[in-house]
Amino acid sequence: MEHPRHIIVASCLVRNQKGEILLVRHHRRGWELPQGRIEEGEELLAGLHREVREETGVSIATPELAAIWSKCSPPTALIFGFIADYLSGEITASAETPDVAWCRPDTAAARIEHPINRDRLQELLDHSGPLRYLSYTTGPYRLTRNY
Protein backbone atom coordinates (compact mmCIF):
# COMPACT_ATOMS: atom_id res chain seq x y z
CA MET A 1 0.00 0.00 0.00
CA GLU A 2 1.36 3.39 -1.00
CA HIS A 3 1.24 6.19 1.55
CA PRO A 4 -0.70 9.30 0.52
CA ARG A 5 1.34 12.37 -0.35
CA HIS A 6 0.19 15.88 0.48
CA ILE A 7 2.01 19.16 0.26
CA ILE A 8 2.16 20.81 3.70
CA VAL A 9 1.95 24.61 3.68
CA ALA A 10 2.16 27.12 6.54
CA SER A 11 0.55 30.53 6.05
CA CYS A 12 0.64 33.44 8.50
CA LEU A 13 -1.31 36.60 9.16
CA VAL A 14 1.38 38.80 10.72
CA ARG A 15 0.16 41.88 12.64
CA ASN A 16 2.22 44.85 13.80
CA GLN A 17 1.60 47.23 16.70
CA LYS A 18 -0.42 49.58 14.43
CA GLY A 19 -2.83 46.75 13.55
CA GLU A 20 -1.47 46.48 10.00
CA ILE A 21 -0.93 43.10 8.35
CA LEU A 22 2.01 41.93 6.30
CA LEU A 23 1.51 40.96 2.64
CA VAL A 24 4.03 39.70 0.10
CA ARG A 25 3.82 39.85 -3.69
CA HIS A 26 4.79 36.49 -5.14
CA HIS A 27 6.14 36.73 -8.70
CA ARG A 28 3.48 34.28 -10.03
CA ARG A 29 0.53 34.45 -7.59
CA GLY A 30 0.47 38.16 -6.81
CA TRP A 31 -0.21 39.54 -3.32
CA GLU A 32 -0.82 37.05 -0.52
CA LEU A 33 -0.01 36.29 3.10
CA PRO A 34 3.51 35.01 3.77
CA GLN A 35 3.37 31.26 3.21
CA GLY A 36 5.36 28.34 1.96
CA ARG A 37 5.93 24.62 1.86
CA ILE A 38 7.20 22.78 4.88
CA GLU A 39 10.24 20.73 3.99
CA GLU A 40 10.25 16.97 4.51
CA GLY A 41 11.21 16.23 8.11
CA GLU A 42 10.81 19.88 9.16
CA GLU A 43 8.70 20.71 12.21
CA LEU A 44 5.63 22.79 11.29
CA LEU A 45 6.35 25.84 13.48
CA ALA A 46 10.02 25.87 12.50
CA GLY A 47 8.93 25.88 8.85
CA LEU A 48 6.45 28.69 9.48
CA HIS A 49 9.11 30.86 11.14
CA ARG A 50 11.56 30.06 8.30
CA GLU A 51 9.06 30.92 5.56
CA VAL A 52 8.02 34.22 7.18
CA ARG A 53 11.68 35.20 7.66
CA GLU A 54 12.69 34.15 4.11
CA GLU A 55 9.79 35.96 2.43
CA THR A 56 9.65 39.11 4.58
CA GLY A 57 12.84 39.53 6.62
CA VAL A 58 10.90 39.71 9.91
CA SER A 59 10.58 37.47 12.93
CA ILE A 60 7.25 36.65 14.55
CA ALA A 61 6.10 35.94 18.10
CA THR A 62 4.60 32.58 19.04
CA PRO A 63 1.83 31.96 16.48
CA GLU A 64 -1.73 30.78 17.08
CA LEU A 65 -3.12 28.05 14.81
CA ALA A 66 -6.46 29.45 13.60
CA ALA A 67 -7.50 27.39 10.57
CA ILE A 68 -6.64 24.33 8.50
CA TRP A 69 -7.55 24.02 4.83
CA SER A 70 -7.56 20.82 2.77
CA LYS A 71 -6.94 21.33 -0.92
CA CYS A 72 -8.64 18.28 -2.39
CA SER A 73 -7.62 18.83 -6.03
CA PRO A 74 -4.22 17.68 -7.30
CA PRO A 75 -1.69 18.47 -6.10
CA THR A 76 -3.39 17.91 -2.74
CA ALA A 77 -2.27 20.03 0.18
CA LEU A 78 -2.89 20.78 3.83
CA ILE A 79 -2.57 24.48 4.59
CA PHE A 80 -2.13 25.53 8.21
CA GLY A 81 -3.21 29.12 8.84
CA PHE A 82 -1.57 30.93 11.75
CA ILE A 83 -1.91 34.37 13.31
CA ALA A 84 1.17 35.98 14.87
CA ASP A 85 2.40 39.33 16.08
CA TYR A 86 5.42 41.00 14.51
CA LEU A 87 8.45 40.61 16.75
CA SER A 88 11.48 42.18 15.06
CA GLY A 89 13.30 42.92 11.82
CA GLU A 90 12.89 45.18 8.81
CA ILE A 91 10.70 44.07 5.93
CA THR A 92 12.88 42.95 3.07
CA ALA A 93 11.96 41.71 -0.40
CA SER A 94 13.41 38.48 -1.78
CA ALA A 95 13.79 36.85 -5.20
CA GLU A 96 10.55 34.93 -4.60
CA THR A 97 8.68 37.91 -3.13
CA PRO A 98 9.85 41.12 -4.85
CA ASP A 99 7.47 43.30 -2.80
CA VAL A 100 6.60 43.20 0.91
CA ALA A 101 4.23 45.70 2.52
CA TRP A 102 2.33 46.48 5.70
CA CYS A 103 -1.35 47.04 4.82
CA ARG A 104 -4.45 48.10 6.65
CA PRO A 105 -6.74 45.08 7.16
CA ASP A 106 -9.66 46.86 5.46
CA THR A 107 -7.67 47.40 2.25
CA ALA A 108 -5.52 44.25 2.15
CA ALA A 109 -8.12 42.02 0.46
CA ALA A 110 -8.33 44.41 -2.50
CA ARG A 111 -4.66 43.71 -3.29
CA ILE A 112 -5.13 39.93 -3.37
CA GLU A 113 -6.25 38.70 -6.79
CA HIS A 114 -6.52 34.96 -6.17
CA PRO A 115 -9.90 34.08 -4.56
CA ILE A 116 -8.44 31.25 -2.46
CA ASN A 117 -5.85 33.57 -0.95
CA ARG A 118 -8.44 36.31 -0.43
CA ASP A 119 -10.74 33.86 1.41
CA ARG A 120 -7.80 32.63 3.48
CA LEU A 121 -6.97 36.20 4.51
CA GLN A 122 -10.59 36.90 5.44
CA GLU A 123 -10.87 33.70 7.48
CA LEU A 124 -7.82 34.66 9.52
CA LEU A 125 -8.95 38.29 9.91
CA ASP A 126 -12.34 37.08 11.18
CA HIS A 127 -10.86 34.49 13.56
CA SER A 128 -12.14 34.87 17.10
CA GLY A 129 -12.77 31.39 18.39
CA PRO A 130 -11.92 27.74 18.00
CA LEU A 131 -9.78 26.25 15.28
CA ARG A 132 -11.59 26.16 11.91
CA TYR A 133 -11.42 23.46 9.22
CA LEU A 134 -12.22 24.17 5.58
CA SER A 135 -11.76 22.16 2.40
CA TYR A 136 -11.87 23.21 -1.23
CA THR A 137 -11.32 22.12 -4.79
CA THR A 138 -9.81 24.07 -7.66
CA GLY A 139 -10.65 24.34 -11.34
CA PRO A 140 -12.93 26.15 -10.55
CA TYR A 141 -12.37 27.13 -6.93
CA ARG A 142 -15.17 25.83 -4.70
CA LEU A 143 -15.40 25.60 -0.91
CA THR A 144 -16.63 22.09 -0.02
CA ARG A 145 -16.52 22.09 3.81
CA ASN A 146 -16.55 24.82 6.40
CA TYR A 147 -16.47 23.80 10.09
mmCIF file of C-alpha atoms in Angstrom:
data_model
loop_
_atom_site.group_PDB
_atom_site.id
_atom_site.type_symbol
_atom_site.label_atom_id
_atom_site.label_comp_id
_atom_site.label_asym_id
_atom_site.label_seq_id
_atom_site.Cartn_x
_atom_site.Cartn_y
_atom_site.Cartn_z
ATOM 1 C CA MET A 1 0.000 0.000 0.000
ATOM 2 C CA GLU A 2 1.358 3.394 -1.002
ATOM 3 C CA HIS A 3 1.244 6.186 1.554
ATOM 4 C CA PRO A 4 -0.699 9.297 0.518
ATOM 5 C CA ARG A 5 1.336 12.373 -0.349
ATOM 6 C CA HIS A 6 0.191 15.876 0.481
ATOM 7 C CA ILE A 7 2.012 19.163 0.262
ATOM 8 C CA ILE A 8 2.160 20.813 3.697
ATOM 9 C CA VAL A 9 1.954 24.615 3.683
ATOM 10 C CA ALA A 10 2.163 27.117 6.539
ATOM 11 C CA SER A 11 0.554 30.530 6.055
ATOM 12 C CA CYS A 12 0.644 33.435 8.498
ATOM 13 C CA LEU A 13 -1.310 36.596 9.159
ATOM 14 C CA VAL A 14 1.381 38.801 10.724
ATOM 15 C CA ARG A 15 0.155 41.876 12.642
ATOM 16 C CA ASN A 16 2.221 44.850 13.798
ATOM 17 C CA GLN A 17 1.602 47.235 16.700
ATOM 18 C CA LYS A 18 -0.425 49.576 14.429
ATOM 19 C CA GLY A 19 -2.828 46.747 13.546
ATOM 20 C CA GLU A 20 -1.474 46.480 9.995
ATOM 21 C CA ILE A 21 -0.935 43.103 8.352
ATOM 22 C CA LEU A 22 2.007 41.925 6.298
ATOM 23 C CA LEU A 23 1.513 40.962 2.645
ATOM 24 C CA VAL A 24 4.026 39.704 0.100
ATOM 25 C CA ARG A 25 3.817 39.846 -3.686
ATOM 26 C CA HIS A 26 4.788 36.494 -5.140
ATOM 27 C CA HIS A 27 6.144 36.725 -8.696
ATOM 28 C CA ARG A 28 3.480 34.281 -10.026
ATOM 29 C CA ARG A 29 0.534 34.448 -7.591
ATOM 30 C CA GLY A 30 0.466 38.164 -6.809
ATOM 31 C CA TRP A 31 -0.206 39.540 -3.324
ATOM 32 C CA GLU A 32 -0.821 37.045 -0.518
ATOM 33 C CA LEU A 33 -0.014 36.285 3.098
ATOM 34 C CA PRO A 34 3.511 35.011 3.769
ATOM 35 C CA GLN A 35 3.368 31.260 3.205
ATOM 36 C CA GLY A 36 5.364 28.337 1.960
ATOM 37 C CA ARG A 37 5.932 24.624 1.856
ATOM 38 C CA ILE A 38 7.197 22.784 4.881
ATOM 39 C CA GLU A 39 10.239 20.727 3.989
ATOM 40 C CA GLU A 40 10.249 16.973 4.509
ATOM 41 C CA GLY A 41 11.209 16.230 8.113
ATOM 42 C CA GLU A 42 10.810 19.879 9.157
ATOM 43 C CA GLU A 43 8.703 20.713 12.209
ATOM 44 C CA LEU A 44 5.630 22.793 11.289
ATOM 45 C CA LEU A 45 6.348 25.835 13.481
ATOM 46 C CA ALA A 46 10.019 25.868 12.496
ATOM 47 C CA GLY A 47 8.926 25.882 8.855
ATOM 48 C CA LEU A 48 6.453 28.690 9.477
ATOM 49 C CA HIS A 49 9.109 30.860 11.139
ATOM 50 C CA ARG A 50 11.559 30.056 8.304
ATOM 51 C CA GLU A 51 9.057 30.924 5.562
ATOM 52 C CA VAL A 52 8.020 34.223 7.177
ATOM 53 C CA ARG A 53 11.679 35.201 7.663
ATOM 54 C CA GLU A 54 12.693 34.151 4.107
ATOM 55 C CA GLU A 55 9.793 35.964 2.430
ATOM 56 C CA THR A 56 9.649 39.106 4.580
ATOM 57 C CA GLY A 57 12.836 39.525 6.620
ATOM 58 C CA VAL A 58 10.895 39.710 9.906
ATOM 59 C CA SER A 59 10.576 37.466 12.926
ATOM 60 C CA ILE A 60 7.247 36.650 14.553
ATOM 61 C CA ALA A 61 6.098 35.944 18.095
ATOM 62 C CA THR A 62 4.598 32.583 19.045
ATOM 63 C CA PRO A 63 1.835 31.958 16.475
ATOM 64 C CA GLU A 64 -1.730 30.778 17.079
ATOM 65 C CA LEU A 65 -3.115 28.049 14.805
ATOM 66 C CA ALA A 66 -6.458 29.451 13.600
ATOM 67 C CA ALA A 67 -7.497 27.387 10.565
ATOM 68 C CA ILE A 68 -6.643 24.328 8.500
ATOM 69 C CA TRP A 69 -7.552 24.024 4.830
ATOM 70 C CA SER A 70 -7.561 20.822 2.775
ATOM 71 C CA LYS A 71 -6.945 21.334 -0.923
ATOM 72 C CA CYS A 72 -8.642 18.275 -2.388
ATOM 73 C CA SER A 73 -7.621 18.834 -6.031
ATOM 74 C CA PRO A 74 -4.221 17.678 -7.298
ATOM 75 C CA PRO A 75 -1.685 18.472 -6.095
ATOM 76 C CA THR A 76 -3.390 17.912 -2.744
ATOM 77 C CA ALA A 77 -2.269 20.030 0.181
ATOM 78 C CA LEU A 78 -2.893 20.778 3.830
ATOM 79 C CA ILE A 79 -2.570 24.481 4.589
ATOM 80 C CA PHE A 80 -2.129 25.529 8.214
ATOM 81 C CA GLY A 81 -3.213 29.124 8.837
ATOM 82 C CA PHE A 82 -1.568 30.930 11.747
ATOM 83 C CA ILE A 83 -1.906 34.374 13.309
ATOM 84 C CA ALA A 84 1.168 35.982 14.869
ATOM 85 C CA ASP A 85 2.398 39.329 16.082
ATOM 86 C CA TYR A 86 5.420 40.999 14.511
ATOM 87 C CA LEU A 87 8.454 40.607 16.754
ATOM 88 C CA SER A 88 11.482 42.178 15.056
ATOM 89 C CA GLY A 89 13.296 42.917 11.821
ATOM 90 C CA GLU A 90 12.893 45.180 8.813
ATOM 91 C CA ILE A 91 10.697 44.073 5.930
ATOM 92 C CA THR A 92 12.884 42.948 3.066
ATOM 93 C CA ALA A 93 11.957 41.707 -0.400
ATOM 94 C CA SER A 94 13.411 38.475 -1.785
ATOM 95 C CA ALA A 95 13.791 36.853 -5.203
ATOM 96 C CA GLU A 96 10.554 34.929 -4.597
ATOM 97 C CA THR A 97 8.678 37.908 -3.126
ATOM 98 C CA PRO A 98 9.848 41.122 -4.849
ATOM 99 C CA ASP A 99 7.467 43.299 -2.798
ATOM 100 C CA VAL A 100 6.600 43.197 0.906
ATOM 101 C CA ALA A 101 4.233 45.698 2.520
ATOM 102 C CA TRP A 102 2.331 46.484 5.698
ATOM 103 C CA CYS A 103 -1.347 47.038 4.819
ATOM 104 C CA ARG A 104 -4.450 48.098 6.655
ATOM 105 C CA PRO A 105 -6.743 45.081 7.164
ATOM 106 C CA ASP A 106 -9.664 46.857 5.464
ATOM 107 C CA THR A 107 -7.673 47.404 2.248
ATOM 108 C CA ALA A 108 -5.521 44.249 2.152
ATOM 109 C CA ALA A 109 -8.116 42.017 0.458
ATOM 110 C CA ALA A 110 -8.330 44.410 -2.505
ATOM 111 C CA ARG A 111 -4.658 43.708 -3.286
ATOM 112 C CA ILE A 112 -5.134 39.931 -3.374
ATOM 113 C CA GLU A 113 -6.252 38.698 -6.795
ATOM 114 C CA HIS A 114 -6.519 34.957 -6.166
ATOM 115 C CA PRO A 115 -9.904 34.077 -4.558
ATOM 116 C CA ILE A 116 -8.440 31.246 -2.461
ATOM 117 C CA ASN A 117 -5.846 33.568 -0.947
ATOM 118 C CA ARG A 118 -8.440 36.315 -0.430
ATOM 119 C CA ASP A 119 -10.741 33.864 1.412
ATOM 120 C CA ARG A 120 -7.798 32.627 3.481
ATOM 121 C CA LEU A 121 -6.971 36.201 4.505
ATOM 122 C CA GLN A 122 -10.587 36.905 5.441
ATOM 123 C CA GLU A 123 -10.870 33.703 7.478
ATOM 124 C CA LEU A 124 -7.819 34.665 9.522
ATOM 125 C CA LEU A 125 -8.946 38.293 9.909
ATOM 126 C CA ASP A 126 -12.337 37.081 11.184
ATOM 127 C CA HIS A 127 -10.863 34.490 13.564
ATOM 128 C CA SER A 128 -12.141 34.871 17.105
ATOM 129 C CA GLY A 129 -12.766 31.392 18.388
ATOM 130 C CA PRO A 130 -11.921 27.742 17.998
ATOM 131 C CA LEU A 131 -9.780 26.251 15.277
ATOM 132 C CA ARG A 132 -11.589 26.160 11.909
ATOM 133 C CA TYR A 133 -11.421 23.462 9.220
ATOM 134 C CA LEU A 134 -12.216 24.173 5.581
ATOM 135 C CA SER A 135 -11.759 22.160 2.403
ATOM 136 C CA TYR A 136 -11.867 23.213 -1.227
ATOM 137 C CA THR A 137 -11.322 22.125 -4.791
ATOM 138 C CA THR A 138 -9.805 24.074 -7.660
ATOM 139 C CA GLY A 139 -10.652 24.338 -11.343
ATOM 140 C CA PRO A 140 -12.931 26.145 -10.546
ATOM 141 C CA TYR A 141 -12.375 27.129 -6.927
ATOM 142 C CA ARG A 142 -15.174 25.827 -4.697
ATOM 143 C CA LEU A 143 -15.397 25.596 -0.912
ATOM 144 C CA THR A 144 -16.626 22.089 -0.019
ATOM 145 C CA ARG A 145 -16.522 22.085 3.809
ATOM 146 C CA ASN A 146 -16.551 24.817 6.399
ATOM 147 C CA TYR A 147 -16.472 23.797 10.087
#
